[in-house]
Structure formats: C-alpha cells, structure tokens
mmCIF file of C-alpha atoms in Angstrom:
data_model
loop_
_atom_site.group_PDB
_atom_site.id
_atom_site.type_symbol
_atom_site.label_atom_id
_atom_site.label_comp_id
_atom_site.label_asym_id
_atom_site.label_seq_id
_atom_site.Cartn_x
_atom_site.Cartn_y
_atom_site.Cartn_z
ATOM 1 C CA UNK C 4 15.529 -25.079 -51.436
ATOM 2 C CA UNK C 5 18.915 -23.466 -52.301
ATOM 3 C CA UNK C 6 21.077 -22.944 -48.826
ATOM 4 C CA UNK C 7 20.925 -19.015 -49.604
ATOM 5 C CA UNK C 8 17.023 -19.614 -49.708
ATOM 6 C CA UNK C 9 17.202 -21.444 -46.741
ATOM 7 C CA UNK C 10 19.453 -18.575 -44.857
ATOM 8 C CA UNK C 11 17.049 -16.216 -46.121
ATOM 9 C CA UNK C 12 13.939 -18.188 -44.473
ATOM 10 C CA UNK C 13 15.942 -19.041 -41.451
ATOM 11 C CA UNK C 14 16.660 -15.191 -40.634
ATOM 12 C CA UNK C 15 13.255 -14.025 -41.219
ATOM 13 C CA UNK C 16 12.229 -12.899 -37.257
ATOM 14 C CA UNK C 17 8.635 -14.957 -37.621
ATOM 15 C CA UNK C 18 10.500 -18.001 -38.866
ATOM 16 C CA UNK C 19 9.834 -21.121 -36.830
ATOM 17 C CA UNK C 20 11.891 -24.397 -37.035
ATOM 18 C CA UNK C 21 10.721 -27.669 -36.941
ATOM 19 C CA UNK C 22 10.936 -30.939 -38.842
ATOM 20 C CA UNK C 23 8.350 -33.527 -40.506
ATOM 21 C CA UNK C 24 10.385 -36.139 -39.943
ATOM 22 C CA UNK C 25 8.543 -39.113 -38.163
ATOM 23 C CA UNK C 26 9.534 -40.366 -34.720
ATOM 24 C CA UNK C 27 12.195 -43.584 -34.947
ATOM 25 C CA UNK C 28 13.707 -45.901 -32.395
ATOM 26 C CA UNK C 29 17.104 -46.769 -32.361
ATOM 27 C CA UNK C 30 16.315 -50.379 -32.512
ATOM 28 C CA UNK C 31 13.501 -52.991 -33.466
ATOM 29 C CA UNK C 32 10.840 -52.630 -36.262
ATOM 30 C CA UNK C 33 11.051 -48.877 -36.625
ATOM 31 C CA UNK C 34 14.742 -49.175 -36.707
ATOM 32 C CA UNK C 35 14.360 -50.693 -40.074
ATOM 33 C CA UNK C 36 15.015 -48.766 -43.212
ATOM 34 C CA UNK C 37 16.892 -45.577 -43.991
ATOM 35 C CA UNK C 38 14.564 -42.203 -43.156
ATOM 36 C CA UNK C 39 15.691 -38.895 -43.716
ATOM 37 C CA UNK C 40 18.331 -37.487 -41.561
ATOM 38 C CA UNK C 41 16.443 -34.759 -40.397
ATOM 39 C CA UNK C 42 15.189 -36.766 -38.255
ATOM 40 C CA UNK C 43 18.015 -37.324 -36.030
ATOM 41 C CA UNK C 44 19.704 -33.753 -36.407
ATOM 42 C CA UNK C 45 17.384 -31.045 -37.723
ATOM 43 C CA UNK C 46 17.771 -28.720 -34.866
ATOM 44 C CA UNK C 47 21.560 -29.503 -33.999
ATOM 45 C CA UNK C 48 22.455 -28.941 -37.595
ATOM 46 C CA UNK C 49 20.267 -25.718 -37.237
ATOM 47 C CA UNK C 50 22.303 -24.815 -33.934
ATOM 48 C CA UNK C 51 25.557 -25.948 -34.804
ATOM 49 C CA UNK C 52 25.892 -25.034 -38.708
ATOM 50 C CA UNK C 53 23.460 -21.462 -39.124
ATOM 51 C CA UNK C 54 23.516 -20.519 -35.609
ATOM 52 C CA UNK C 55 27.032 -21.169 -34.271
ATOM 53 C CA UNK C 56 29.076 -21.548 -37.359
ATOM 54 C CA UNK C 57 27.424 -19.174 -39.800
ATOM 55 C CA UNK C 58 26.468 -16.807 -37.050
ATOM 56 C CA UNK C 59 22.656 -16.050 -39.069
ATOM 57 C CA UNK C 60 21.243 -15.119 -35.653
ATOM 58 C CA UNK C 61 22.140 -14.952 -32.112
ATOM 59 C CA UNK C 62 22.129 -18.393 -29.741
ATOM 60 C CA UNK C 63 18.995 -16.829 -27.844
ATOM 61 C CA UNK C 64 17.044 -15.624 -30.927
ATOM 62 C CA UNK C 65 17.371 -19.402 -32.086
ATOM 63 C CA UNK C 66 15.969 -21.190 -28.907
ATOM 64 C CA UNK C 67 13.538 -18.657 -29.254
ATOM 65 C CA UNK C 68 12.674 -20.410 -32.871
ATOM 66 C CA UNK C 69 12.694 -23.754 -31.710
ATOM 67 C CA UNK C 70 10.835 -23.383 -28.231
ATOM 68 C CA UNK C 71 8.335 -19.699 -27.643
ATOM 69 C CA UNK C 72 7.764 -19.131 -30.969
ATOM 70 C CA UNK C 73 5.844 -22.593 -31.985
ATOM 71 C CA UNK C 74 4.225 -22.787 -28.655
ATOM 72 C CA UNK C 75 2.928 -19.347 -28.908
ATOM 73 C CA UNK C 76 1.707 -19.444 -32.288
ATOM 74 C CA UNK C 77 0.695 -23.126 -31.972
ATOM 75 C CA UNK C 78 -1.663 -22.027 -28.945
ATOM 76 C CA UNK C 79 0.290 -24.743 -26.675
ATOM 77 C CA UNK C 80 0.048 -24.017 -23.005
ATOM 78 C CA UNK C 81 2.741 -24.201 -20.216
ATOM 79 C CA UNK C 82 5.650 -25.190 -23.273
ATOM 80 C CA UNK C 83 8.157 -23.273 -24.794
ATOM 81 C CA UNK C 84 9.085 -21.169 -21.350
ATOM 82 C CA UNK C 85 11.121 -22.250 -18.150
ATOM 83 C CA UNK C 86 9.125 -21.149 -15.438
ATOM 84 C CA UNK C 87 7.133 -22.204 -12.525
ATOM 85 C CA UNK C 88 4.008 -24.125 -13.668
ATOM 86 C CA UNK C 89 5.175 -24.536 -17.024
ATOM 87 C CA UNK C 90 6.528 -28.466 -18.233
ATOM 88 C CA UNK C 91 9.778 -29.032 -17.225
ATOM 89 C CA UNK C 92 11.065 -29.791 -20.925
ATOM 90 C CA UNK C 93 14.698 -28.688 -21.377
ATOM 91 C CA UNK C 94 17.615 -29.520 -23.412
ATOM 92 C CA UNK C 95 21.356 -28.913 -22.084
ATOM 93 C CA UNK C 96 23.354 -28.871 -24.734
ATOM 94 C CA UNK C 97 27.201 -27.615 -25.470
ATOM 95 C CA UNK C 98 27.101 -24.422 -27.989
ATOM 96 C CA UNK C 99 30.772 -25.235 -28.804
ATOM 97 C CA UNK C 100 29.939 -28.720 -30.220
ATOM 98 C CA UNK C 101 26.400 -29.281 -31.067
ATOM 99 C CA UNK C 102 25.901 -30.749 -34.623
ATOM 100 C CA UNK C 103 24.234 -33.424 -36.672
ATOM 101 C CA UNK C 104 25.932 -36.045 -37.996
ATOM 102 C CA UNK C 105 23.042 -38.173 -39.164
ATOM 103 C CA UNK C 106 23.391 -38.950 -43.389
ATOM 104 C CA UNK C 107 21.633 -40.615 -46.014
ATOM 105 C CA UNK C 108 23.681 -43.682 -45.413
ATOM 106 C CA UNK C 109 23.744 -43.512 -42.027
ATOM 107 C CA UNK C 110 20.567 -41.772 -40.616
ATOM 108 C CA UNK C 111 20.625 -42.986 -36.988
ATOM 109 C CA UNK C 112 24.059 -41.635 -36.273
ATOM 110 C CA UNK C 113 23.314 -39.443 -32.843
ATOM 111 C CA UNK C 114 24.146 -35.719 -32.665
ATOM 112 C CA UNK C 115 27.037 -34.401 -30.992
ATOM 113 C CA UNK C 116 26.985 -32.166 -27.934
ATOM 114 C CA UNK C 117 23.828 -32.640 -26.388
ATOM 115 C CA UNK C 118 24.464 -33.532 -22.728
ATOM 116 C CA UNK C 119 20.930 -33.844 -20.834
ATOM 117 C CA UNK C 120 17.223 -33.856 -22.280
ATOM 118 C CA UNK C 121 14.475 -33.874 -19.654
ATOM 119 C CA UNK C 122 10.793 -34.121 -21.177
ATOM 120 C CA UNK C 123 7.929 -33.458 -18.536
ATOM 121 C CA UNK C 124 10.495 -33.660 -15.720
ATOM 122 C CA UNK C 125 11.051 -37.019 -16.508
ATOM 123 C CA UNK C 126 15.410 -37.500 -18.020
ATOM 124 C CA UNK C 127 15.329 -39.141 -21.507
ATOM 125 C CA UNK C 128 19.168 -38.609 -22.005
ATOM 126 C CA UNK C 129 21.579 -38.193 -19.180
ATOM 127 C CA UNK C 130 25.406 -37.150 -19.670
ATOM 128 C CA UNK C 131 25.065 -38.019 -23.199
ATOM 129 C CA UNK C 132 23.118 -41.329 -22.925
ATOM 130 C CA UNK C 133 19.480 -42.840 -23.312
ATOM 131 C CA UNK C 134 17.847 -43.151 -20.182
ATOM 132 C CA UNK C 135 15.227 -45.619 -21.582
ATOM 133 C CA UNK C 136 12.601 -43.361 -20.296
ATOM 134 C CA UNK C 137 9.674 -42.121 -22.248
ATOM 135 C CA UNK C 138 8.498 -38.661 -20.655
ATOM 136 C CA UNK C 139 6.837 -37.228 -23.875
ATOM 137 C CA UNK C 140 2.832 -36.983 -24.800
ATOM 138 C CA UNK C 141 0.869 -35.513 -27.588
ATOM 139 C CA UNK C 142 0.355 -31.985 -27.426
ATOM 140 C CA UNK C 143 -2.600 -30.185 -28.460
ATOM 141 C CA UNK C 144 -3.292 -26.687 -29.490
ATOM 142 C CA UNK C 145 -6.303 -24.989 -26.495
ATOM 143 C CA UNK C 146 -8.178 -24.674 -29.135
ATOM 144 C CA UNK C 147 -8.218 -28.547 -30.134
ATOM 145 C CA UNK C 148 -11.162 -30.822 -29.659
#
C-alpha cells in the first residue's frame, strides 16, 4: 500500500489500528529468525509518525482507534476503556517521544517513549523495563462459543 493510501485509510473515522504480527519473545527459540518490524512497532509508529508528526488526527482519536473502537466492533466486553469494573489495561507513554525503532535488519528493537504497561492489572513494563510478568490472556467476543 502506498503511503498516501495508508494516510487516507488511517484518517477514515471507522478505521481501526491493529497488527497481524505473531507474538515474539525477546530471547529463546521464538527469538530466532527475522520477523516483520511491525511486531514491535505498529502502534508506536502510528502514534509517533502519523499522529504526532504528521497530525493526521488528534491523539485522543488515535487512542480511540486502537482501544475502544476495536473493543466495540469485536464485542470484547470491559476492554478499551478505563472505568470501574473494566479490566486494567493501561499503557503510559510520552507523546513527544513515542516512536518505533524496529527495522528489517533489527526487528527486535524496542520502541521509544513507553514507560509503563499494565495488563489485567499486572505491570509488565515498569519504568521502561520488562518485569517478566505475563498478565495477558486470550480475548474472545461475547458471541464466541
């Protein structure tokens, strides 16, 4: 897809942001090979390049496109919003510094500007460092059986 078409797509009010990259470990067997850099940089690239630098939309609209909108569309309850009774999934980042660094040659480079990541109330990144905790789980829509 050309950059111009990508910009047009990202700007559509109903466009959700996601990635089809597989989960990868920073060490061990899943670390082998060279995955696509989007596995470590899709969201920071969107927020840093297209939202902050190119101003395709406001930061709040961008956050909506990667949180609440996908949760609503896919019927994933108690996700995509910060409120009492919802799961505590929170990323604290510096809007002035967030950017992807992964390349095809070095696909495992961590993005910059991400300070804290909490998944289901479990801190998995604290002060920019992985904690070793795994707070995630498989998400299914309400209609899945």
